[in-house]
Tab-separated table of C-alpha atoms and ligand atoms in Angstrom:
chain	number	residue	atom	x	y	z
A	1442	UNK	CA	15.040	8.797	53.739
A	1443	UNK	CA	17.361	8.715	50.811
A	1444	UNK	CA	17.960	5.352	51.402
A	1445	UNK	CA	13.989	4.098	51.594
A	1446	UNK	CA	13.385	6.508	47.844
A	1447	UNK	CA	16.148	4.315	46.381
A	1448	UNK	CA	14.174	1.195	45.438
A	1449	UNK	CA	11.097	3.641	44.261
A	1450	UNK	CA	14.045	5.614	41.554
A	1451	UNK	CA	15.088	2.568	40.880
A	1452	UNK	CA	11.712	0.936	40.016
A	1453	UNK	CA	10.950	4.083	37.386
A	1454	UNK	CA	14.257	3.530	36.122
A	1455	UNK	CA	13.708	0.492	35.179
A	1456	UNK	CA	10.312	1.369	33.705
A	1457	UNK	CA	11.391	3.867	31.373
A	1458	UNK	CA	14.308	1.686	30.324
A	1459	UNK	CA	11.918	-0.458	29.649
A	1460	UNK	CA	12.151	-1.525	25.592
A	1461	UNK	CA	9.310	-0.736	23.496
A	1462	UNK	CA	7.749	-3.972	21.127
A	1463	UNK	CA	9.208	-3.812	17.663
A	1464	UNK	CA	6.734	-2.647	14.901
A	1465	UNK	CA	6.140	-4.751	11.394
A	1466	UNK	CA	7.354	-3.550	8.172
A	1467	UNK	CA	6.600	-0.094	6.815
A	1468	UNK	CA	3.107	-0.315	8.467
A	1469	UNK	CA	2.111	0.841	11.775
A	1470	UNK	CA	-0.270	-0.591	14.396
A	1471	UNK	CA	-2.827	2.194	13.451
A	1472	UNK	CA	-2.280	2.007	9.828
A	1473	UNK	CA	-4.912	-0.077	7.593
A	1474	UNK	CA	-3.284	-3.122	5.290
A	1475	UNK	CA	-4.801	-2.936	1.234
A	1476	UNK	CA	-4.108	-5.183	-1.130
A	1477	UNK	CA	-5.559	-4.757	-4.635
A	1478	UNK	CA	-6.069	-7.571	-6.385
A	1479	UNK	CA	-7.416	-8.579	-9.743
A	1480	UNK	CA	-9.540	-11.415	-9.537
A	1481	UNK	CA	-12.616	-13.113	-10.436
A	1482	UNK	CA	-13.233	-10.717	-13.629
A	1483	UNK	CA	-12.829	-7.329	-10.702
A	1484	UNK	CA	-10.449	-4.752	-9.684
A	1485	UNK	CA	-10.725	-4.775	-5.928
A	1486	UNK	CA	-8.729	-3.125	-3.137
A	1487	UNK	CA	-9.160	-5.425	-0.142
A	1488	UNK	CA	-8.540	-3.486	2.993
A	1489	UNK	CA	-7.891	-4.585	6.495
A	1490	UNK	CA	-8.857	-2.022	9.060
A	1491	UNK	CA	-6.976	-1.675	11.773
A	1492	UNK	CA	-7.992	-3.172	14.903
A	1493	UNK	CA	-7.254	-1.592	18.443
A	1494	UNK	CA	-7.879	-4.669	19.948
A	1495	UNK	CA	-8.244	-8.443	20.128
A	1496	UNK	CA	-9.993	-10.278	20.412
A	1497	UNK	CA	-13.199	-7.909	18.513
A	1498	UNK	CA	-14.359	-7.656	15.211
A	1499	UNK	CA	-12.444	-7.007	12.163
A	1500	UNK	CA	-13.816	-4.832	9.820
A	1501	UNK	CA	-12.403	-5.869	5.903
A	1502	UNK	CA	-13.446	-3.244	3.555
A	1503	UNK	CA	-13.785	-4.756	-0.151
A	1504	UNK	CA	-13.536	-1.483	-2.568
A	1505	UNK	CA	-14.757	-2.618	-6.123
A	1506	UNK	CA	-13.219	-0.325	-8.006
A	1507	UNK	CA	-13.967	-2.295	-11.466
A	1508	UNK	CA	-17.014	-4.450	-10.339
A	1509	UNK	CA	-17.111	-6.263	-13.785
A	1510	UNK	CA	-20.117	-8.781	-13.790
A	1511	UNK	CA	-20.251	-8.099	-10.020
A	1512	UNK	CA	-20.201	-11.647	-8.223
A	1513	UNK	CA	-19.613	-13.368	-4.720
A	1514	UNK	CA	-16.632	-12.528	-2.521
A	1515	UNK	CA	-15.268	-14.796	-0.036
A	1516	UNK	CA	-13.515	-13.799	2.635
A	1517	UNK	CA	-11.758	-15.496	5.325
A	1518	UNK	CA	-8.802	-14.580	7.999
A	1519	UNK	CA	-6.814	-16.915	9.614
A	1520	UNK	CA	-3.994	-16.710	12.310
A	1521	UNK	CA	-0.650	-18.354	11.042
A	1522	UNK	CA	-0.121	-19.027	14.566
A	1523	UNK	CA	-3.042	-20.815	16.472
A	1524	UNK	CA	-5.211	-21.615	13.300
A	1525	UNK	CA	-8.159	-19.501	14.416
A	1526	UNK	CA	-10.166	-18.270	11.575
A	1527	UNK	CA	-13.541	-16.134	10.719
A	1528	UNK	CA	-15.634	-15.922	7.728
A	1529	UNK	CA	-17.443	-13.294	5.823
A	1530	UNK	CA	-18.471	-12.486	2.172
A	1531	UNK	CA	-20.116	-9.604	0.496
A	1532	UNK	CA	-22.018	-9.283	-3.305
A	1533	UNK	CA	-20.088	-7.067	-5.293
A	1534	UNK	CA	-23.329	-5.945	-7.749
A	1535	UNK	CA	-21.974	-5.673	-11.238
A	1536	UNK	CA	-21.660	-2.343	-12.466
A	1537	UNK	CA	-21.698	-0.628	-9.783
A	1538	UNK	CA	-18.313	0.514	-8.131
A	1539	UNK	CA	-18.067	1.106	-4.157
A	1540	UNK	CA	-17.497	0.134	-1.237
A	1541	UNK	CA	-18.489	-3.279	0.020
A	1542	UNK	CA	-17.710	-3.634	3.755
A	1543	UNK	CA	-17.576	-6.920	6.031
A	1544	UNK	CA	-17.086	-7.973	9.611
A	1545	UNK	CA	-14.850	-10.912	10.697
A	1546	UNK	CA	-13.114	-11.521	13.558
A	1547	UNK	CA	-9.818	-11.120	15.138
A	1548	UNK	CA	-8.652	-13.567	17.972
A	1549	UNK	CA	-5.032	-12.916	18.648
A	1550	UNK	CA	-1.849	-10.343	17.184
A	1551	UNK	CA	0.786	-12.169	14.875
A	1552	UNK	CA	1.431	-13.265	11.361
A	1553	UNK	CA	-2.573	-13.670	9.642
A	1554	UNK	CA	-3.981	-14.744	6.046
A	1555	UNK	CA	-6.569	-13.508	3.955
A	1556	UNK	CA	-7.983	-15.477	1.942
A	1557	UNK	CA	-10.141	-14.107	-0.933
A	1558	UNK	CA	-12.183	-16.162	-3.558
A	1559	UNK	CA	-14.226	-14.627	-6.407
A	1560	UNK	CA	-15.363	-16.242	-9.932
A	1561	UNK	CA	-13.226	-19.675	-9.257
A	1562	UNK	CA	-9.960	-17.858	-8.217
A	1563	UNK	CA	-8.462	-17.903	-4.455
A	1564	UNK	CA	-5.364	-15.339	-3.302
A	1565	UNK	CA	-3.860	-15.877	0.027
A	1566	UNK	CA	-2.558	-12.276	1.088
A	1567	UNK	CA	0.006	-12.299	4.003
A	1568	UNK	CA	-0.572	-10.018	6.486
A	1569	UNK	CA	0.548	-8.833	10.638
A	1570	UNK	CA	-2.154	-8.053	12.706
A	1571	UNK	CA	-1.259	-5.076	14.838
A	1572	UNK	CA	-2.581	-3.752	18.378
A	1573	UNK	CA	-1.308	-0.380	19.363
A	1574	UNK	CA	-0.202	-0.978	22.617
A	1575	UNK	CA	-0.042	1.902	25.512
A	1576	UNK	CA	3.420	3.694	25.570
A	1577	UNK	CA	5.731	3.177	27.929
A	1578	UNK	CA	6.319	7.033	29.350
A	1579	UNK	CA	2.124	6.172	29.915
A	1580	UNK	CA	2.595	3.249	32.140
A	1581	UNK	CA	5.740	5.150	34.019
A	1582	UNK	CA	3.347	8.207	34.509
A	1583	UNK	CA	0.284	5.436	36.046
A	1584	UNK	CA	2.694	3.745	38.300
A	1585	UNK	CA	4.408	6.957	39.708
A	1586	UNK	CA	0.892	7.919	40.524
A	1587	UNK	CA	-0.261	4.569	41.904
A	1588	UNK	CA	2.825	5.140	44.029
A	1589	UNK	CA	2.477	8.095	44.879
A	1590	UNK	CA	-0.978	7.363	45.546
A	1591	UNK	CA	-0.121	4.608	48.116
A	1592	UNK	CA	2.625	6.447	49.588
A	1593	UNK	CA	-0.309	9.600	50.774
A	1594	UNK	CA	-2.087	7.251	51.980
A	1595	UNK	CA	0.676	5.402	54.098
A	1596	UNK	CA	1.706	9.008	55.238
A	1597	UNK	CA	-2.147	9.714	56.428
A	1598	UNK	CA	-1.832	6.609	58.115
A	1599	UNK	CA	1.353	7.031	59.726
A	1600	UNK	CA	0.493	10.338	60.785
A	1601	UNK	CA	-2.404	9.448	62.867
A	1602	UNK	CA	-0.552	6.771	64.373
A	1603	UNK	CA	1.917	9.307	65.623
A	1604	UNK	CA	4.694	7.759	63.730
A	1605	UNK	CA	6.798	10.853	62.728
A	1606	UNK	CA	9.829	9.118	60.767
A	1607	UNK	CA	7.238	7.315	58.633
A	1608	UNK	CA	5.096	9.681	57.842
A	1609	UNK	CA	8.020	11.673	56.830
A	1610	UNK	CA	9.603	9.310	54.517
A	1611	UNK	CA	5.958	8.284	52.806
A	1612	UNK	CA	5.393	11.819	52.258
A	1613	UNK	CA	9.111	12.593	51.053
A	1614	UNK	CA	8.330	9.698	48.513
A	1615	UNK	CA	4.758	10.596	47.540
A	1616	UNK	CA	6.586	13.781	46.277
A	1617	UNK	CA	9.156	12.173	44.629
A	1618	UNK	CA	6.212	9.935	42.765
A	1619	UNK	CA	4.608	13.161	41.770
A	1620	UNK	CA	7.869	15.337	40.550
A	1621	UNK	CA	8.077	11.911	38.548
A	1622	UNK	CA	4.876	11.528	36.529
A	1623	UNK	CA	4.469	15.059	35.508
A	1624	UNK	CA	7.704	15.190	34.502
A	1625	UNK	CA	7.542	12.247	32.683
A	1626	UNK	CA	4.332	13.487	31.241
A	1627	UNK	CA	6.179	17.080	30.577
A	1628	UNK	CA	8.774	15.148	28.211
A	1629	UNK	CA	6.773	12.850	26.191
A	1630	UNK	CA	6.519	14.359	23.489
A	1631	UNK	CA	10.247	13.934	22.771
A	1632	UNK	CA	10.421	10.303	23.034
A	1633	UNK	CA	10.684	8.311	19.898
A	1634	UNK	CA	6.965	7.653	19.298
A	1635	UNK	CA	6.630	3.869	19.346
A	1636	UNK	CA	5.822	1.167	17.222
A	1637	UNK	CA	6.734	3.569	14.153
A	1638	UNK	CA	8.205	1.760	11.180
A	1639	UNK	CA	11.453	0.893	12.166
A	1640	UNK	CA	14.278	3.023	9.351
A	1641	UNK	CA	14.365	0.530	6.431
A	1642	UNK	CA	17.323	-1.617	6.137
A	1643	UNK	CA	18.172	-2.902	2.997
A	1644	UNK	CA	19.953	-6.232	3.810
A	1645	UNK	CA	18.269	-8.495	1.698
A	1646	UNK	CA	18.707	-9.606	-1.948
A	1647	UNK	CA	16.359	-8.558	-4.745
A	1648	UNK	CA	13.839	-11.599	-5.739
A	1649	UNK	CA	14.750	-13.474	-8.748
A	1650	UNK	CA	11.728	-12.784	-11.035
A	1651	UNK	CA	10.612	-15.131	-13.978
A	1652	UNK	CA	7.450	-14.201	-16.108
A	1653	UNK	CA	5.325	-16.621	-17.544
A	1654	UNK	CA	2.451	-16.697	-20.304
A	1655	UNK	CA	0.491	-19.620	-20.302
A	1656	UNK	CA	-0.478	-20.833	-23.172
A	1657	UNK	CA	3.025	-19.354	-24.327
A	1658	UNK	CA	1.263	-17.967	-27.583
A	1659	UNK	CA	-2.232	-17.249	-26.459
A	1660	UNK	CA	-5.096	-17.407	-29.065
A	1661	UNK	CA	-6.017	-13.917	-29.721
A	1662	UNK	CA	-9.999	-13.122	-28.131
A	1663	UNK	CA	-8.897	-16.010	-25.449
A	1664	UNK	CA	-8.324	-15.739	-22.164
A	1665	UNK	CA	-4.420	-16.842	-20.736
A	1666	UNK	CA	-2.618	-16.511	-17.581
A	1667	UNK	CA	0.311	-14.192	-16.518
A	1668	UNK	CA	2.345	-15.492	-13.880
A	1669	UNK	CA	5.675	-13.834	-11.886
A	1670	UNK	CA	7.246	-16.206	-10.108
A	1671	UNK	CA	9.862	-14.937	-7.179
A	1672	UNK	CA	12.130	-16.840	-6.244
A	1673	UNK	CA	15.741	-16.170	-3.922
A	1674	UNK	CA	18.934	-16.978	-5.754
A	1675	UNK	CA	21.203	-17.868	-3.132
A	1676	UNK	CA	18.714	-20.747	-1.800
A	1677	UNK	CA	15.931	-21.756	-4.790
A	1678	UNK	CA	13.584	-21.312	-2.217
A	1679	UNK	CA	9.872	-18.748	-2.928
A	1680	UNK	CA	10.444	-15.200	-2.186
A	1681	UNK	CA	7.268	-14.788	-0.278
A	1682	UNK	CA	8.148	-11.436	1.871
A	1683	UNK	CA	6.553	-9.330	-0.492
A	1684	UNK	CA	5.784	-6.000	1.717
A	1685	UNK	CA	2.955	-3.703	0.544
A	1686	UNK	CA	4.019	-1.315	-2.109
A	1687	UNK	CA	1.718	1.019	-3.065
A	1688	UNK	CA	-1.377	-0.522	-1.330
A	1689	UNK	CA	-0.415	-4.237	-3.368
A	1690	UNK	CA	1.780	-7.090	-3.516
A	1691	UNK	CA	2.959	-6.802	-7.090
A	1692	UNK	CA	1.634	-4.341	-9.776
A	1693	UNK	CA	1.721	-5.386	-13.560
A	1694	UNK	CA	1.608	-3.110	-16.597
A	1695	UNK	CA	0.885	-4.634	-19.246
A	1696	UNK	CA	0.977	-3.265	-22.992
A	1697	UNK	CA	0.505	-4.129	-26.930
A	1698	UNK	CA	3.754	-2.752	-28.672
A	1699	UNK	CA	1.306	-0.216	-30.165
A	1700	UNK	CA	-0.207	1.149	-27.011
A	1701	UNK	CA	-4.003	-0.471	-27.971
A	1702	UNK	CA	-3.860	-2.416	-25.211
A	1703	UNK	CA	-3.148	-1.339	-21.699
A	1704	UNK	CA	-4.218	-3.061	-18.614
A	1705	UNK	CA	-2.813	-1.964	-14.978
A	1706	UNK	CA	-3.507	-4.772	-12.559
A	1707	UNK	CA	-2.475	-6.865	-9.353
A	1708	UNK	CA	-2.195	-10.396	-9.584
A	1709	UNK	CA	-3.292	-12.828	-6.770
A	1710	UNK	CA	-1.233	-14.647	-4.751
A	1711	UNK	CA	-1.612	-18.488	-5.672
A	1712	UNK	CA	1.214	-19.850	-4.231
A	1713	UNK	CA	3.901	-18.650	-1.936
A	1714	UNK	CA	6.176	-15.979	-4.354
A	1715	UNK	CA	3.730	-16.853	-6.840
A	1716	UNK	CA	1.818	-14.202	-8.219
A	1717	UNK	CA	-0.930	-14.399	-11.214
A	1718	UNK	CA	-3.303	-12.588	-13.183
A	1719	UNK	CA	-6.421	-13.810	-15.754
A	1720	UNK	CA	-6.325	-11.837	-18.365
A	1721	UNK	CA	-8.146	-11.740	-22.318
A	1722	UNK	CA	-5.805	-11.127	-25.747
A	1723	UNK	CA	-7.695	-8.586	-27.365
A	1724	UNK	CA	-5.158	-7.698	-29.778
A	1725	UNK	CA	-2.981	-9.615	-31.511
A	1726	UNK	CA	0.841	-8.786	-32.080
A	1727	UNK	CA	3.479	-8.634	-29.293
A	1728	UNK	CA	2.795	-7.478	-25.806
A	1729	UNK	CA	5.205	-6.240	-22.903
A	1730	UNK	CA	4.730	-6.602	-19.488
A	1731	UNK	CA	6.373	-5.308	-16.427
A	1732	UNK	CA	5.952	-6.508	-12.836
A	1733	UNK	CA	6.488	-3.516	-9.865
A	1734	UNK	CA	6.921	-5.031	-6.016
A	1735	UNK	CA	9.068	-4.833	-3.637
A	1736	UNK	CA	10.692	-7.465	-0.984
A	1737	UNK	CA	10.751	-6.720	2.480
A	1738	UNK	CA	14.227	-5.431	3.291
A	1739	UNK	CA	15.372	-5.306	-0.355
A	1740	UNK	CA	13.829	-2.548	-1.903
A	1741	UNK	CA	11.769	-1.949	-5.195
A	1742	UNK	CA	11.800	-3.977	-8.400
A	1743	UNK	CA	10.581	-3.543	-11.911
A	1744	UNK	CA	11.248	-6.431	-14.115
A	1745	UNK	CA	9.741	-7.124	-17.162
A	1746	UNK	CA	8.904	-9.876	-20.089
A	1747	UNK	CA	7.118	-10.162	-23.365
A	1748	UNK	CA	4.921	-12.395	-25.285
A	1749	UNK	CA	2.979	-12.328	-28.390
A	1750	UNK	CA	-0.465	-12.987	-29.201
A	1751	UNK	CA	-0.794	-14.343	-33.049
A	1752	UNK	CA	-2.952	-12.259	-35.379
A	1753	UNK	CA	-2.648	-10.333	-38.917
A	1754	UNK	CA	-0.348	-7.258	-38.313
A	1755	UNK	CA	-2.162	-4.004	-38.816
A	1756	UNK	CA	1.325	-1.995	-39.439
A	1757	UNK	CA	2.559	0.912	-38.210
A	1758	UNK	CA	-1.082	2.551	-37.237
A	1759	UNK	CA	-1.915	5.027	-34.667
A	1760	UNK	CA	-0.782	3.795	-31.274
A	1761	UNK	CA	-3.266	4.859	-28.169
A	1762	UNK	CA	-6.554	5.873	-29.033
A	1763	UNK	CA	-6.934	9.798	-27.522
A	1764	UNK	CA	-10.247	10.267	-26.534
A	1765	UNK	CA	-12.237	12.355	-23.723
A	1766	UNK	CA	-10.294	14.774	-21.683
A	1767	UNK	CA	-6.378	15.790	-23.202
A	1768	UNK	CA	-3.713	16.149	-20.579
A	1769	UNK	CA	-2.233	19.914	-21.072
A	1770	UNK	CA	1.772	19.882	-21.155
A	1771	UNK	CA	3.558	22.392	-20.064
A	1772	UNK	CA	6.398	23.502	-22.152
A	1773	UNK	CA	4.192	22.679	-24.913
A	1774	UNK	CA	7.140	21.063	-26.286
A	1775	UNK	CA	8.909	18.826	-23.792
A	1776	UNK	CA	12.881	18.406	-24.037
A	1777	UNK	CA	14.149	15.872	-22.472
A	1778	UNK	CA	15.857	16.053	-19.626
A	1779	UNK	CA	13.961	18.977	-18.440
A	1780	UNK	CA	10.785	18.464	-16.187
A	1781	UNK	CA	7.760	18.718	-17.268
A	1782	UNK	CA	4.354	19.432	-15.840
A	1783	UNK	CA	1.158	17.335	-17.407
A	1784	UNK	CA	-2.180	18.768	-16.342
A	1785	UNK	CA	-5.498	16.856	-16.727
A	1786	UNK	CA	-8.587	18.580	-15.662
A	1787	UNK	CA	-11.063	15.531	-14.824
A	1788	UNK	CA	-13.945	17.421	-14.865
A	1789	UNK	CA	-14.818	15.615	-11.498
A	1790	UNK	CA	-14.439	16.808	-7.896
A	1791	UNK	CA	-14.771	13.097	-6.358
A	1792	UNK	CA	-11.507	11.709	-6.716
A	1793	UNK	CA	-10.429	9.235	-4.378
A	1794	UNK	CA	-7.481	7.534	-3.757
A	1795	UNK	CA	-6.455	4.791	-5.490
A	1796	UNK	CA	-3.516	2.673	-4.334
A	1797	UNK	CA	-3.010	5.637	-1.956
A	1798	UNK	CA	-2.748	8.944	-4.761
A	1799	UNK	CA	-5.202	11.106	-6.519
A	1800	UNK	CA	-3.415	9.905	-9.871
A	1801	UNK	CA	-1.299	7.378	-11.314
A	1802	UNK	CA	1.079	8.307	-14.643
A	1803	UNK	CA	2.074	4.902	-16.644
A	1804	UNK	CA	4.767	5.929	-19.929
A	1805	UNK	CA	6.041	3.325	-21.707
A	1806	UNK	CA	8.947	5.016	-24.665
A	1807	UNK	CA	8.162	3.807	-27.847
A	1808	UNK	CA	10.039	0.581	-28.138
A	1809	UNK	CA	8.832	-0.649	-24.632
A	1810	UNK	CA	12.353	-0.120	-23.446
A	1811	UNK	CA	11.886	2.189	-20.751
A	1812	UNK	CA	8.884	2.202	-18.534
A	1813	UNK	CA	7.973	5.161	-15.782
A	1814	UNK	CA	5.240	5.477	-13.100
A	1815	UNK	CA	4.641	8.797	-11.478
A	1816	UNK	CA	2.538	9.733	-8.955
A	1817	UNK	CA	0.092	13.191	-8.571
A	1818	UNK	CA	2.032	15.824	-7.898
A	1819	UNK	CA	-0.082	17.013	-4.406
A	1820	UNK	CA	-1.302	13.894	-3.631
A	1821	UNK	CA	2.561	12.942	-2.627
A	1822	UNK	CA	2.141	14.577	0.629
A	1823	UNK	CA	-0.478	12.210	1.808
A	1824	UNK	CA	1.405	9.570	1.208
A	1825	UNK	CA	4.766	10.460	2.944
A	1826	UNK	CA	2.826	9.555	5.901
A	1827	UNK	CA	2.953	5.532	6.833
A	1828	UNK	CA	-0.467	5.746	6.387
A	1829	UNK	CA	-2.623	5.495	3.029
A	1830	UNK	CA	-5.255	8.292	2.189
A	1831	UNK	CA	-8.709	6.349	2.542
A	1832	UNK	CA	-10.865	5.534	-0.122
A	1833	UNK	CA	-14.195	6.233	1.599
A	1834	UNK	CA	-12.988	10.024	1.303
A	1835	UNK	CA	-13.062	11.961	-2.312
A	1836	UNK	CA	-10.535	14.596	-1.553
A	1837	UNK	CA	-9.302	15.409	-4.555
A	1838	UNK	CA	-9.868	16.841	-7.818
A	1839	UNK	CA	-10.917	18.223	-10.614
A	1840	UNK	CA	-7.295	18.806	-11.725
A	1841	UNK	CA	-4.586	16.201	-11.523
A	1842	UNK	CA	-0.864	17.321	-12.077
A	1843	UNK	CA	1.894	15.459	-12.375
A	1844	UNK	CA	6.158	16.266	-12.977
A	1845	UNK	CA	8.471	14.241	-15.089
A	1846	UNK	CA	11.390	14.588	-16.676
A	1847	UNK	CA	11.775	12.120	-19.803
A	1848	UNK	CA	15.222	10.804	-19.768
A	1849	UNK	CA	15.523	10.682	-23.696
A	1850	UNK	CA	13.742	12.669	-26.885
A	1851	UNK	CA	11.361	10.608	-28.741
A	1852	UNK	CA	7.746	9.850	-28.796
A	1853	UNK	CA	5.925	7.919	-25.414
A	1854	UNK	CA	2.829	6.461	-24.898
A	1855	UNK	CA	0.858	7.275	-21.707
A	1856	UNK	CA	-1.977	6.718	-19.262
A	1857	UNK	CA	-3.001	8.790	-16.851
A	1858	UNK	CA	-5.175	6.643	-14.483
A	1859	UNK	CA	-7.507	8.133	-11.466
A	1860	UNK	CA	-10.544	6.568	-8.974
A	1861	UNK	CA	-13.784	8.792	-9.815
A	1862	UNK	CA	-15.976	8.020	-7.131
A	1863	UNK	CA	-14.472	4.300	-7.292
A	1864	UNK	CA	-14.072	4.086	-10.572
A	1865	UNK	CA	-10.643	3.805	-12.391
A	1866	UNK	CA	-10.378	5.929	-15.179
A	1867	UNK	CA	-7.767	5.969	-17.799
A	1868	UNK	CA	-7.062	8.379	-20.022
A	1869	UNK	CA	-4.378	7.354	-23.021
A	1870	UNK	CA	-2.008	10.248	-24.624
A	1871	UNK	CA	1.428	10.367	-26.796
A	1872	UNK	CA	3.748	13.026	-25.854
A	1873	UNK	CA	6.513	13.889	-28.448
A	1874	UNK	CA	9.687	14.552	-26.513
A	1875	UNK	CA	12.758	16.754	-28.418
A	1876	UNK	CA	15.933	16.584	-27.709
A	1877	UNK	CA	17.824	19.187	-25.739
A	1878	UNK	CA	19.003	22.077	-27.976
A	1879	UNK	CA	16.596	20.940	-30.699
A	1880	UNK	CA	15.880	24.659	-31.330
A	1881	UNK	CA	12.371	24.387	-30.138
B	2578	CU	CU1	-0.724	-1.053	-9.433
C-alpha cells in the first residue's frame, strides 16, 4: 500500500514546492497604480484600478483635483508586449473638482502604457498590469480533493467488484488525500502570502538628475517649462525605472526665494527619464526648485536647482502671505532639535487622500537650503500598507497634525497642503525656530 501512496506524496510534494510568480515593485496585484500628473492647465491623479482579470475592462479613474479650465482627457493603454491597446476619454468640467471615471480594456498581464493627453500635452506613464493569481496551498488543497475524490470512487468501484486489495489501497489513499487538504488548509495562514512586494533591495545607483528652465530666464507673467532629466552615470543611458513614490513619478516643489510663490506639482513624462512641467512666472526674482522620486531599486532622491525670473526687486518684504486657518504649534516656541507638533483644524470633515495622506507638510528654511516634506501624523498608518487610501473615500478630518523636528533655529516657510472633497488646499505659515538653550 505504502508503495502505491508514494507517487500520490510525491505529487503534493511537488505541488507545494511549487514556486510562487514573482510580484512587481512595491505594488501588489490587488493594489491600484496613481500617477498624478500636472498637465494640460490640471492637477490630476490618474488611477489604474486593479484588474482581477484579463482579458475585461479596465476601469481608469481620472481624479481632478485642480480642474483649471476643465478640458478633454485622453486616455489610452497599451501593452508593451503585444501592442494591444484601448481608448477612452472623459470631460474634466472646469471648476469643478472630482472624480472622472473611464472604462478601457485590458487584454493580457505584463509591462503597459498610459498614455494621457490634455490641453496639447501627452505623458506616457509606465506601468505592470497585475492579476492576482490563486495561491498555491489553494491548488494543493483542490487536487488532494480531486484525488481523493477519484480515489472513493475507485474504492466504490473496487468494492463491488469484489476486489479486496484495491479497494483497500484506494481507500488507504482517499484518506491520505483528505489528511492532506485540510491540513494544508489548517496551515495556510502561515505561508508567506504571495505576490507581496518582494523586501526592497537597494542595488541600483541613484539617477543622475539635471534641471532645466526653458527659456533659461523666463519673462515674468509668461509661461516656461521645467524639465528633470534622469539619466544613469555609469552608461549615459535614460533612467526610466522610476517606481511610484507617493502615488507619482517625480514630485516638484517649487518656490520664489520669498515664499510668494509656491507650486507642488508632478511633471509628465515626455520622454523616457524625462520628466516636465508647464508652469507661469508670476513673480519675478529667483526661484528654487526641488525634484522628489525615487528609482526602482535605488531608493529616494531629492535634488534640486534654481532659476530666476527678471523683474524689479521688492526687498526684503513679508515672505508667505498667512491667510484663512493658522496652524497651532505646540511648544509655542519651537527649539530645534526637539519635535514639534503643528495642528491645523480645517474646518472640514471631507478630507480625502491625496497622494495617499490626509496632509502634506512642505518647509523650505529661509535660504532655500534645506527642504522637508512630512506627512499627517495618523494618516501614516494607512499608508504602511502597500496599498494607497482611496480617494473616492473622505476619511479624514477636521484636524490635521503633523511632527517635526527642525534640524536648525531660524525662521521657515511652510505649506500645509490637504484634498477637501478633491480639492487641494494650501495653507502658507512661517514658524520661528530658537535654538536649543535659547532660554525660551
Ligand atoms: Cu507631490
Amino acid at each position: 500500500m505504502i508503495n502505491r501512496l508514494t507517487p500520490v506524496l510525491l505529487a503534493l510534494v511537488a505541488l507545494l514546492a511549487w514556486a510562487s510568480p514573482a510580484a512587481a515593485h512595491g505594488r501588489d496585484a490587488e493594489a491600484d497604480a496613481r500617477f498624478a500628473q500636472t498637465i494640460g492647465g490640471m492637477e490630476l491623479t490618474v488611477v489604474v484600478r486593479a484588474s482581477i482579470r484579463v482579458p475585461a475592462p479596465l476601469q481608469v479613474d481620472v481624479v481632478a483635483h485642480d480642474p483649471g479650465k476643465g478640458g478633454q482627457v485622453e486616455l489610452a493603454v497599451r501593452s508593451v508586449e503585444n501592442g494591444g491597446s484601448s481608448t477612452a476619454s472623459v470631460r474634466v468640467v472646469g471648476g469643478r473638482p472630482g472624480m472622472y471615471p473611464a472604462i478601457l480594456r485590458a487584454g493580457d498581464v505584463g509591462p503597459h502604457e498610459l498614455e494621457v493627453r490634455a490641453g496639447g500635452e501627452r505623458s506616457v506613464l509606465p506601468f505592470d498590469l497585475l492579476v492576482p493569481s490563486t495561491p498555491r496551498w489553494e491548488i494543493v488543497v483542490y487536487a488532494a480533493f480531486a484525488c481523493g475524490a477519484v480515489a472513493l470512487l475507485g474504492a466504490l468501484a473496487s468494492a463491488a467488484l469484489r476486489r479486496r486489495g484495491v479497494a483497500v489501497g484506494l481507500a488507504g489513499t482517499f484518506a491520505v488525500a483528505i489528511v492532506v487538504a485540510f491540513t494544508t488548509g489548517a496551515i495556510s495562514p502561515w505561508f508567506a502570502p504571495e505576490g507581496a512586494p518582494a523586501p526592497e533591495t537597494l542595488t541600483r545607483p541613484n539617477a543622475q538628475p539635471l534641471v532645466e528652465v526653458a527659456p533659461e530666464r523666463p519673462a515674468l507673467r509668461s509661461a516656461y517649462r521645467l524639465r528633470v532629466t534622469l539619466f544613469d552615470g555609469s552608461t549615459g543611458a535614460p533612467a526610466d525605472d522610476l517606481a511610484e513614490h507617493h502615488a507619482a513619478l517625480t514630485h516638484l516643489v517649487v518656490t520664489s526665494d520669498d515664499g510668494r510663490f509656491f507650486r507642488h506639482v508632478h511633471p509628465i513624462r515626455t520622454a523616457p527619464g524625462v520628466y516636465e512641467v508647464r508652469l507661469r512666472a508670476e513673480q519675478p526674482g529667483r526661484h528654487l526648485v526641488y525634484a522628489e522620486f525615487e528609482r526602482a531599486g535605488a531608493g529616494g532622491q531629492l535634488v534640486s536647482g534654481a532659476f530666476t525670473v527678471p523683474g524689479p526687486d521688492h526687498g526684503d518684504r513679508e515672505e508667505v502671505p498667512v491667510t484663512g486657518a493658522r496652524p497651532v504649534a505646540e511648544p509655542a516656541r519651537p527649539v530645534a532639535g526637539r519635535p514639534i507638533r503643528l495642528t491645523l483644524d480645517t474646518g472640514a470633515t471631507a478630507l480625502r487622500p491625496w497622494l495617499g495622506m490626509a496632509g502634506h507638510l512642505i518647509l523650505r528654511s529661509h535660504d532655500g537650503g534645506y527642504l522637508g516634506h512630512v506627512h499627517e501624523a495618523r494618516s501614516m498608518a494607512d499608508a504602511t500598507a502597500a496599498r494607497m487610501p482611496d480617494e473616492s473615500v473622505a476619511r479624514y478630518g477636521p484636524r490635521l497634525e503633523f511632527v517635526f523636528s527642525f534640524p536648525r533655529p531660524g525662521r521657515y516657510l511652510v505649506w500645509i497642503q490637504y484634498a477637501e472633497d478633491y480639492r487641494i488646499v494650501t495653507v502658507p505659515h512661517v514658524i520661528e525656530v530658537a535654538e536649543e538653550g535659547s532660554g525660551r
